Short mmCIF file of C-alpha atoms in Angstrom, two decimals:
data_model
loop_
_atom_site.label_atom_id
_atom_site.label_comp_id
_atom_site.label_asym_id
_atom_site.label_seq_id
_atom_site.Cartn_x
_atom_site.Cartn_y
_atom_site.Cartn_z
CA MET A 194 -11.34 68.85 45.82
CA LYS A 195 -12.94 70.36 48.87
CA THR A 196 -14.41 67.95 51.39
CA GLY A 197 -17.69 69.85 51.55
CA ARG A 198 -18.34 69.48 47.80
CA SER A 199 -17.61 65.76 47.94
CA LEU A 200 -20.01 65.31 50.84
CA TRP A 201 -22.72 67.19 48.95
CA MET A 202 -22.27 64.98 45.92
CA LEU A 203 -22.60 61.86 48.04
CA ALA A 204 -25.67 63.40 49.64
CA VAL A 205 -27.22 63.71 46.16
CA VAL A 206 -26.91 59.94 45.72
CA ALA A 207 -28.48 59.37 49.14
CA LEU A 208 -31.34 61.77 48.39
CA VAL A 209 -32.07 60.11 45.06
CA LEU A 210 -32.23 56.72 46.77
CA VAL A 211 -34.51 58.06 49.52
CA ALA A 212 -36.81 59.76 47.01
CA MET A 213 -36.96 56.57 45.00
CA TYR A 214 -37.48 54.08 47.82
CA VAL A 215 -40.00 55.97 49.94
CA PRO A 216 -42.86 55.34 47.46
CA ILE A 217 -41.56 51.85 46.76
CA LEU A 218 -41.54 50.85 50.43
CA VAL A 219 -44.77 52.67 51.30
CA GLY A 220 -46.61 51.31 48.28
CA GLY A 221 -45.02 47.87 48.43
CA TYR A 222 -44.01 48.11 44.79
CA GLY A 223 -41.74 45.66 43.07
CA PRO A 224 -40.64 44.91 39.52
CA ARG A 225 -43.43 44.01 37.17
CA LEU A 226 -42.43 40.63 35.83
CA GLY A 227 -42.90 39.60 32.24
CA LEU A 228 -44.53 36.45 31.00
CA ASP A 229 -41.33 34.44 30.98
CA LEU A 230 -40.64 35.20 34.66
CA GLN A 231 -44.02 34.62 36.28
CA GLY A 232 -45.74 32.30 33.83
CA GLY A 233 -49.00 32.89 32.03
CA ILE A 234 -50.34 32.56 28.58
CA SER A 235 -49.15 33.79 25.20
CA VAL A 236 -51.49 33.91 22.21
CA THR A 237 -50.47 34.72 18.66
CA LEU A 238 -53.37 35.75 16.44
CA GLN A 239 -52.70 35.11 12.77
CA ALA A 240 -54.62 37.19 10.23
CA LEU A 241 -56.43 35.44 7.41
CA GLY A 242 -55.97 36.91 3.95
CA GLU A 243 -54.66 40.39 3.19
CA ALA A 244 -53.66 42.69 6.06
CA ASP A 245 -51.37 45.64 6.62
CA GLY A 246 -49.67 47.44 9.48
CA ALA A 247 -52.49 49.95 10.01
CA LYS A 248 -55.14 47.26 10.27
CA MET A 249 -53.01 45.23 12.66
CA GLU A 250 -52.47 48.30 14.85
CA LYS A 251 -56.22 48.82 15.03
CA ALA A 252 -56.84 45.13 15.66
CA ALA A 253 -54.25 45.17 18.48
CA GLU A 254 -55.95 48.18 20.05
CA ILE A 255 -59.35 46.47 19.97
CA VAL A 256 -57.93 43.28 21.45
CA ARG A 257 -56.16 45.35 24.11
CA ARG A 258 -59.42 47.03 25.11
CA ARG A 259 -61.16 43.70 25.28
CA VAL A 260 -58.49 42.21 27.50
CA ASN A 261 -58.32 45.29 29.72
CA ALA A 262 -62.09 45.22 30.13
CA LEU A 263 -61.79 41.76 31.63
CA GLY A 264 -59.63 43.16 34.39
CA LEU A 265 -56.69 40.91 33.63
CA THR A 266 -53.36 41.71 35.18
CA GLU A 267 -51.05 43.84 33.08
CA PRO A 268 -51.48 42.26 29.65
CA VAL A 269 -49.15 42.94 26.75
CA VAL A 270 -50.85 43.30 23.37
CA ALA A 271 -48.76 44.28 20.36
CA PRO A 272 -48.87 43.84 16.58
CA GLN A 273 -46.16 41.61 15.15
CA GLY A 274 -45.32 42.48 11.57
CA ASN A 275 -48.18 42.96 9.12
CA ASN A 276 -50.30 39.91 9.90
CA ARG A 277 -50.06 38.94 13.57
CA VAL A 278 -51.00 40.22 17.00
CA LEU A 279 -49.20 38.97 20.08
CA VAL A 280 -51.10 38.80 23.37
CA GLN A 281 -49.24 37.98 26.58
CA ILE A 282 -51.03 37.76 29.91
CA PRO A 283 -48.62 37.20 32.80
CA GLY A 284 -49.91 35.31 35.79
CA GLU A 285 -53.13 34.13 34.15
CA GLN A 286 -54.06 30.73 35.48
CA ASP A 287 -57.44 30.20 33.86
CA PRO A 288 -57.00 31.14 30.22
CA ASP A 289 -60.04 29.44 28.69
CA ARG A 290 -62.38 32.40 28.99
CA VAL A 291 -59.64 34.83 28.00
CA LEU A 292 -58.89 32.82 24.90
CA LYS A 293 -62.53 32.89 23.97
CA ILE A 294 -62.59 36.68 24.21
CA ILE A 295 -59.34 37.60 22.52
CA GLY A 296 -59.51 34.83 19.95
CA SER A 297 -63.09 35.53 19.04
CA THR A 298 -63.36 37.18 15.65
CA ALA A 299 -66.93 38.13 16.55
CA GLN A 300 -67.83 38.57 12.91
CA LEU A 301 -71.46 39.56 13.22
CA GLN A 302 -73.50 39.36 10.04
CA PHE A 303 -77.07 40.27 9.20
CA ARG A 304 -78.52 38.07 6.45
CA GLU A 305 -81.94 37.67 4.90
CA VAL A 306 -83.65 34.34 5.63
CA LEU A 307 -84.53 32.78 2.27
CA GLU A 308 -85.97 29.49 3.46
CA ILE A 309 -86.51 27.49 6.62
CA ILE A 310 -86.39 23.77 6.00
CA TYR A 311 -88.00 21.60 8.65
CA PRO A 312 -87.21 17.93 9.30
CA GLY A 313 -89.49 15.74 7.14
CA SER A 314 -89.65 18.33 4.36
CA GLU A 315 -89.14 17.11 0.83
CA ASN A 316 -85.75 18.72 0.41
CA TYR A 317 -84.56 18.41 4.00
CA GLU A 318 -82.29 15.44 3.40
CA THR A 319 -80.92 16.77 0.11
CA THR A 320 -80.07 20.18 1.52
CA GLU A 321 -76.49 20.26 2.72
CA VAL A 322 -75.37 22.47 5.56
CA THR A 323 -72.61 24.84 4.43
CA ALA A 324 -69.19 23.66 5.52
CA VAL A 325 -67.26 26.44 7.24
CA ASN A 326 -63.53 25.80 7.10
CA PRO A 327 -61.39 28.55 8.70
CA ASP A 328 -58.27 26.74 7.52
CA ASP A 329 -59.13 27.76 3.96
CA PRO A 330 -58.93 31.61 4.17
CA GLU A 331 -60.18 32.30 0.63
CA ALA A 332 -63.21 30.03 0.90
CA TYR A 333 -63.93 31.30 4.43
CA GLN A 334 -63.99 34.93 3.34
CA ALA A 335 -65.96 34.16 0.16
CA LEU A 336 -68.85 32.89 2.30
CA LYS A 337 -69.78 36.49 3.06
CA ASP A 338 -71.05 37.01 -0.46
CA GLN A 339 -72.68 33.62 -0.90
CA GLU A 340 -75.93 31.96 0.09
CA ILE A 341 -75.31 29.58 2.95
CA VAL A 342 -77.27 27.00 4.92
CA LEU A 343 -76.89 26.85 8.69
CA GLU A 344 -78.53 24.67 11.30
CA LYS A 345 -80.57 25.93 14.25
CA GLU A 346 -82.36 24.07 16.99
CA GLY A 347 -86.11 24.70 16.89
CA LYS A 348 -88.51 25.19 19.79
CA ASN A 349 -89.29 21.48 19.86
CA GLY A 350 -85.69 20.45 19.74
CA GLU A 351 -85.68 19.63 16.03
CA ARG A 352 -82.75 20.60 13.82
CA LEU A 353 -83.82 23.27 11.34
CA LYS A 354 -81.89 24.04 8.23
CA VAL A 355 -82.02 27.74 7.35
CA ARG A 356 -81.03 29.04 3.93
CA LEU A 357 -79.57 32.55 4.19
CA GLY A 358 -78.78 35.18 1.60
CA PRO A 359 -75.44 37.02 1.30
CA THR A 360 -74.33 39.29 4.13
CA ARG A 361 -76.21 42.59 4.14
CA LEU A 362 -74.60 44.29 7.15
CA THR A 363 -71.75 43.41 9.49
CA GLY A 364 -71.02 43.96 13.16
CA ASP A 365 -68.91 47.08 12.67
CA ILE A 366 -72.16 49.07 12.64
CA ILE A 367 -72.67 48.43 16.36
CA ASP A 368 -72.00 51.31 18.73
CA THR A 369 -72.79 49.75 22.13
CA ALA A 370 -74.00 46.36 23.35
CA ASP A 371 -75.08 45.03 26.73
CA ALA A 372 -76.36 41.81 28.22
CA ALA A 373 -79.95 41.83 29.47
CA VAL A 374 -82.47 39.39 30.88
CA ASP A 375 -84.74 37.97 28.20
CA GLN A 376 -88.16 38.40 29.83
CA GLU A 377 -89.97 36.72 26.96
CA ARG A 378 -87.93 33.57 26.49
CA GLY A 379 -86.04 33.38 29.73
CA GLY A 380 -82.27 33.40 29.99
CA TYR A 381 -80.22 36.28 28.64
CA LYS A 382 -79.96 38.27 25.43
CA ILE A 383 -77.75 40.99 23.97
CA VAL A 384 -79.24 44.37 23.17
CA PHE A 385 -77.28 46.67 20.91
CA GLN A 386 -77.36 50.20 19.59
CA LEU A 387 -76.13 50.97 16.09
CA THR A 388 -73.92 53.90 15.24
CA SER A 389 -75.67 57.05 14.05
CA GLU A 390 -74.17 56.54 10.59
CA ALA A 391 -75.42 52.97 10.34
CA ALA A 392 -78.92 53.53 11.71
CA PRO A 393 -80.37 54.81 8.36
CA GLU A 394 -78.80 51.87 6.56
CA PHE A 395 -80.33 49.44 9.06
CA ALA A 396 -83.68 51.23 8.72
CA THR A 397 -83.53 50.74 4.94
CA LEU A 398 -82.77 47.04 5.38
CA THR A 399 -85.60 46.45 7.86
CA LYS A 400 -88.02 48.37 5.60
CA GLU A 401 -87.03 46.14 2.70
CA LEU A 402 -87.47 42.96 4.78
CA LEU A 403 -90.72 44.04 6.46
CA GLY A 404 -92.64 40.86 7.31
CA LYS A 405 -89.64 38.70 6.48
CA GLN A 406 -87.03 37.22 8.76
CA LEU A 407 -83.60 38.70 9.35
CA ALA A 408 -80.91 36.30 10.54
CA ILE A 409 -78.26 37.31 13.04
CA VAL A 410 -75.14 35.22 12.42
CA LEU A 411 -72.17 35.31 14.73
CA ASP A 412 -69.04 33.58 13.48
CA TYR A 413 -71.26 31.45 11.25
CA ASN A 414 -73.42 30.33 14.14
CA LEU A 415 -77.06 31.19 13.56
CA GLU A 416 -78.07 32.94 16.78
CA SER A 417 -81.59 34.06 15.91
CA PHE A 418 -83.77 35.01 12.96
CA PRO A 419 -86.57 37.29 14.16
CA THR A 420 -89.34 38.51 11.88
CA VAL A 421 -89.10 42.20 11.05
CA GLN A 422 -92.36 43.61 12.40
CA SER A 423 -91.67 47.21 11.52
CA GLU A 424 -89.04 49.46 10.13
CA ILE A 425 -86.38 49.96 12.81
CA THR A 426 -85.36 53.58 12.70
CA ASP A 427 -83.94 54.03 16.17
CA GLY A 428 -80.93 51.82 15.49
CA ARG A 429 -81.68 49.42 18.35
CA GLY A 430 -81.70 45.65 18.07
CA GLU A 431 -81.19 42.49 20.06
CA ILE A 432 -79.63 39.08 19.71
CA THR A 433 -81.53 36.25 21.32
CA GLY A 434 -80.34 32.73 21.90
CA ASP A 435 -79.60 30.21 24.58
CA PHE A 436 -77.10 32.42 26.32
CA THR A 437 -76.00 32.06 29.92
CA ARG A 438 -75.39 35.24 31.85
CA GLU A 439 -71.64 35.02 31.36
CA GLU A 440 -71.93 34.17 27.65
CA ALA A 441 -74.23 37.12 27.06
CA ARG A 442 -71.94 39.47 28.96
CA ASP A 443 -68.83 38.27 27.11
CA LEU A 444 -70.51 38.53 23.72
CA ALA A 445 -71.76 42.01 24.51
CA LEU A 446 -68.24 42.92 25.54
CA VAL A 447 -66.80 41.71 22.25
CA LEU A 448 -69.40 43.58 20.22
CA LYS A 449 -69.09 46.73 22.28
CA MET A 450 -65.33 46.82 21.97
CA GLY A 451 -65.63 46.81 18.23
CA ALA A 452 -65.40 44.41 15.39
CA LEU A 453 -61.91 43.45 14.39
CA PRO A 454 -60.81 45.03 11.10
CA VAL A 455 -59.31 41.73 9.96
CA GLU A 456 -60.29 38.12 10.37
CA PHE A 457 -58.00 35.98 12.47
CA ASP A 458 -57.41 32.28 12.35
CA PRO A 459 -59.93 30.88 14.86
CA ASN A 460 -57.26 28.46 16.04
CA PRO A 461 -54.57 30.82 17.36
CA LEU A 462 -51.15 29.67 18.46
CA VAL A 463 -51.35 29.30 22.23
CA GLU A 464 -48.31 28.87 24.43
CA ASN A 465 -48.64 28.28 28.13
CA VAL A 466 -45.71 29.33 30.28
CA SER A 467 -46.01 27.59 33.60
CA ALA A 468 -45.49 29.51 36.80
CA THR A 469 -42.90 26.92 37.79
CA LEU A 470 -40.89 27.56 34.64
CA GLY A 471 -41.19 31.30 35.23
CA ARG A 472 -39.95 31.01 38.80
CA ASP A 473 -37.10 28.80 37.64
CA SER A 474 -36.13 31.36 35.00
CA LEU A 475 -36.24 34.14 37.59
CA ARG A 476 -34.16 32.11 40.04
CA ARG A 477 -31.53 31.35 37.42
CA GLY A 478 -31.44 34.99 36.35
CA LEU A 479 -30.94 36.20 39.92
CA ILE A 480 -28.23 33.59 40.53
CA ALA A 481 -26.44 34.70 37.36
CA GLY A 482 -26.59 38.32 38.51
CA LEU A 483 -25.40 37.48 42.04
CA VAL A 484 -22.51 35.32 40.83
CA GLY A 485 -21.47 38.03 38.37
CA LEU A 486 -21.62 40.64 41.12
CA VAL A 487 -19.50 38.58 43.53
CA LEU A 488 -16.88 37.72 40.91
CA VAL A 489 -16.54 41.34 39.82
CA ALA A 490 -16.22 42.44 43.45
CA VAL A 491 -13.56 39.81 44.16
CA PHE A 492 -11.64 40.84 41.03
CA MET A 493 -11.72 44.52 41.93
CA LEU A 494 -10.60 43.84 45.51
CA ALA A 495 -7.77 41.59 44.29
CA VAL A 496 -6.46 44.07 41.73
CA TYR A 497 -7.20 47.45 43.32
CA ARG A 498 -7.18 46.52 47.03
CA LEU A 499 -8.79 49.34 49.05
CA LEU A 500 -10.00 51.09 45.91
CA GLY A 501 -11.98 47.94 45.19
CA ILE A 502 -14.12 48.72 48.24
CA VAL A 503 -15.34 51.86 46.45
CA THR A 504 -16.30 49.73 43.44
CA CYS A 505 -18.21 47.34 45.72
CA PHE A 506 -20.26 50.23 47.10
CA SER A 507 -20.78 51.69 43.63
CA LEU A 508 -22.14 48.31 42.49
CA VAL A 509 -24.48 48.24 45.48
CA PHE A 510 -25.80 51.71 44.61
CA PHE A 511 -26.02 50.68 40.98
CA GLY A 512 -28.14 47.68 41.94
CA LEU A 513 -30.39 49.76 44.23
CA LEU A 514 -30.95 52.41 41.58
CA MET A 515 -31.62 49.83 38.88
CA PHE A 516 -34.06 47.93 41.08
CA GLY A 517 -35.82 51.13 42.10
CA ILE A 518 -36.19 52.42 38.54
CA ILE A 519 -37.46 49.07 37.28
CA SER A 520 -39.99 48.92 40.13
CA LEU A 521 -41.26 52.44 39.46
CA LEU A 522 -41.39 51.88 35.69
CA GLY A 523 -43.44 48.76 36.26
CA ARG A 524 -45.78 50.60 38.60
CA TYR A 525 -46.34 53.80 36.61
CA LEU A 526 -45.48 52.90 33.00
CA HIS A 527 -46.38 49.18 33.06
CA TRP A 528 -42.91 48.21 31.92
CA SER A 529 -42.24 44.51 32.47
CA LEU A 530 -38.92 42.94 33.40
CA THR A 531 -38.22 39.89 31.28
CA LEU A 532 -35.44 37.33 31.32
CA ALA A 533 -33.75 39.28 28.50
CA GLY A 534 -33.98 42.39 30.67
CA ILE A 535 -32.22 40.57 33.50
CA ALA A 536 -29.50 39.62 31.00
CA GLY A 537 -29.09 43.32 30.25
CA VAL A 538 -28.73 44.05 33.97
CA VAL A 539 -26.11 41.30 34.38
CA VAL A 540 -24.10 42.61 31.43
CA SER A 541 -24.33 46.12 32.84
CA ILE A 542 -22.52 45.00 36.02
CA GLY A 543 -19.41 44.73 33.88
CA ILE A 544 -20.08 48.16 32.37
CA SER A 545 -20.22 49.71 35.84
CA ALA A 546 -17.01 47.96 36.87
CA ASP A 547 -15.30 49.08 33.64
CA SER A 548 -15.74 52.72 34.59
CA SER A 549 -14.00 52.09 37.92
CA VAL A 550 -11.19 50.29 36.11
CA VAL A 551 -10.64 53.25 33.79
CA PHE A 552 -10.54 55.66 36.74
CA PHE A 553 -8.33 53.49 38.95
CA GLU A 554 -5.83 52.70 36.21
CA ARG A 555 -5.41 56.39 35.51
CA LEU A 556 -5.00 56.97 39.24
CA LYS A 557 -2.39 54.24 39.51
CA GLU A 558 -0.39 55.83 36.71
CA GLU A 559 -0.26 59.02 38.74
CA VAL A 560 0.79 57.11 41.86
CA ARG A 561 3.50 55.21 39.95
CA GLU A 562 5.01 58.59 39.07
CA GLY A 563 5.45 59.22 42.77
CA LYS A 564 2.39 61.31 43.50
CA SER A 565 0.05 60.67 46.40
CA VAL A 566 -3.42 59.24 45.93
CA ARG A 567 -4.91 62.39 47.42
CA SER A 568 -3.16 64.72 44.98
CA SER A 569 -3.88 62.39 42.03
CA ALA A 570 -7.55 61.65 42.56
CA ASP A 571 -9.05 64.74 40.91
CA ARG A 572 -6.59 64.92 38.00
CA ALA A 573 -6.94 61.20 37.28
CA TYR A 574 -10.73 61.44 37.37
CA ARG A 575 -10.92 64.40 34.99
CA SER A 576 -8.91 62.42 32.47
CA ALA A 577 -10.81 59.17 33.04
CA PHE A 578 -14.28 60.75 32.99
CA ARG A 579 -13.98 61.70 29.33
CA THR A 580 -13.19 58.09 28.48
CA ILE A 581 -16.07 56.85 30.65
CA VAL A 582 -18.58 59.18 28.98
CA ALA A 583 -17.35 58.25 25.51
CA ALA A 584 -17.58 54.52 26.22
CA ASP A 585 -21.02 54.81 27.80
CA ALA A 586 -22.24 56.98 24.94
CA ALA A 587 -21.19 54.36 22.40
CA THR A 588 -22.96 51.62 24.39
CA PHE A 589 -26.06 53.77 24.84
CA ILE A 590 -26.31 54.52 21.12
CA THR A 591 -26.02 50.82 20.33
CA ALA A 592 -28.65 49.93 22.91
CA PHE A 593 -30.97 52.68 21.64
CA ILE A 594 -30.76 51.49 18.04
CA LEU A 595 -31.37 47.91 19.19
CA TRP A 596 -34.37 49.09 21.23
CA ILE A 597 -35.83 50.91 18.22
CA LEU A 598 -35.37 48.07 15.77
CA ALA A 599 -35.83 44.99 17.94
CA MET A 600 -39.07 43.27 18.79
CA GLY A 601 -40.24 41.26 21.77
CA PRO A 602 -37.93 40.40 24.68
CA VAL A 603 -34.84 41.85 22.96
CA LYS A 604 -36.29 45.28 23.62
CA GLY A 605 -36.03 44.50 27.34
CA PHE A 606 -32.35 43.70 26.97
CA ALA A 607 -31.70 46.90 25.03
CA PHE A 608 -33.65 48.97 27.55
CA THR A 609 -31.84 47.75 30.66
CA LEU A 610 -28.50 48.01 28.86
CA GLY A 611 -29.18 51.62 27.86
CA LEU A 612 -30.46 52.45 31.33
CA ALA A 613 -27.31 50.95 32.84
CA THR A 614 -25.06 53.28 30.83
CA LEU A 615 -26.93 56.33 32.15
CA LEU A 616 -26.71 55.05 35.72
CA ASP A 617 -23.01 54.35 35.26
CA VAL A 618 -22.33 57.98 34.33
CA PHE A 619 -24.42 59.15 37.30
CA ILE A 620 -22.65 56.90 39.82
CA SER A 621 -19.26 57.61 38.37
CA TYR A 622 -19.78 61.37 38.62
CA PHE A 623 -21.65 61.63 41.92
CA PHE A 624 -20.23 58.70 43.89
CA THR A 625 -17.03 57.01 42.70
CA HIS A 626 -15.03 60.17 42.18
CA HIS A 627 -16.01 61.79 45.45
CA ALA A 628 -15.80 58.60 47.50
CA VAL A 629 -12.17 58.13 46.35
CA SER A 630 -11.49 61.81 46.96
CA LEU A 631 -12.72 61.54 50.56
CA LEU A 632 -11.01 58.23 51.29
CA SER A 633 -7.71 59.51 49.89
CA ARG A 634 -7.52 61.72 52.95
CA LEU A 635 -7.07 58.58 55.03
CA LYS A 636 -3.53 57.40 55.62
CA ALA A 637 -4.20 53.86 54.46
CA TYR A 638 -5.27 55.07 51.03
CA ASN A 639 -2.00 56.91 50.55
CA ARG A 640 0.04 53.74 50.75
CA PRO A 641 0.58 52.71 47.08
CA ARG A 642 0.60 49.00 47.83
CA LEU A 643 -2.90 49.20 49.33
CA VAL A 644 -4.35 50.73 46.16
CA GLY A 645 -2.82 48.16 43.86
CA VAL A 646 0.55 49.80 43.11
CA GLY A 647 3.53 47.71 44.18
CA LYS A 648 7.24 47.75 43.54
CA GLU A 649 6.96 49.66 40.28
CA VAL A 650 6.18 52.94 42.04
CA LEU A 651 8.98 55.42 41.66
CA GLY A 652 10.58 55.80 45.04
CA GLY A 653 7.75 53.77 46.48
CA GLU A 654 7.63 51.31 49.28
CA GLY A 655 9.05 48.42 47.31
#
């Protein structure tokens, strides 16, 4: 092969690296680490009752918008099967408020007030407050269609018992909601606007309850029960209560982002991954990769002598390209590197070395027949490249199928493994072949013993 063509091919590798690392260095980008590598919080929301894939997709989207609205760093929100939603928030150190937002079912209900029972009333002691047990899904959901009794603190601090009729409307009729200062009572309130479709329905309800009280119930907490003074036709309403500024803002956020299409267990599975554990996982992963890299380099140098130097450089370029792609994917596509992804990278070190082995073994066969390294390099590569492409194609197909079918961290493993096979073909074609072709022009590379061929060479050095 002509020297000029080989130099151009090596220049392609250099240009790709420059194009990749200029934005990385200028922008200070790095890999976006997953939950298991930097710590954080993982929440699994379990649906109560019947659910399906479509509902869980919608629920995941609503939870995702809620979490994103809080400005949290790169959350992962994904449905898991037909009845769960997984929420992972890497790097979160103060999860209490987040849990309140993403775990809140925010089931807003409008109910007619049937009776207000004051302390000292004849039936006050005999009236039982409705027990709300989220651990019993059927009973919990049945409450929507039943009369219930909830407690509410009165103006004088007394505990009122309020009998409420079945649910008339739910929170999915809300279009927008915002926190506002309650000028009349002090503190904060939530003002909301109904959807255009729901406004007539709400107008009908308020017309029916004119002069009566309409209770606003949020997750079976009685927030307020204002008297309907007039028919509300503009679709606007408000929720009053003893809200702090932050509580009002968070509640408005939940309502504005939409009611969840399914009810979730109010006690979600919460797993905290400490930052220390994440750093330890990252350290162990990097050590595993470094040890694997060193051992492969030592092996290649021991078996293929000077040719092993080419493999060492190809592994360096492989590592630079892999790091650069992962950094850019994290920056622009929000792809996170997990511990499983690191495992895929470590395994791919062997894949990259395998391609060199295939090429060098074919080259050594040519040299054993008495040919020079220089005259054998191109012919050996043409033969070896077909094997390299076939092997990488088989690995890529396997990784792709695994990526399609797998869930969670396994997808990270499949992704890095598949990416490694593509990089291996690129490096093999643009670097390994042409680096050997150029080096074969040196005298040292035309001594069979220095490329791993010893006494067996026909007419060789012995």
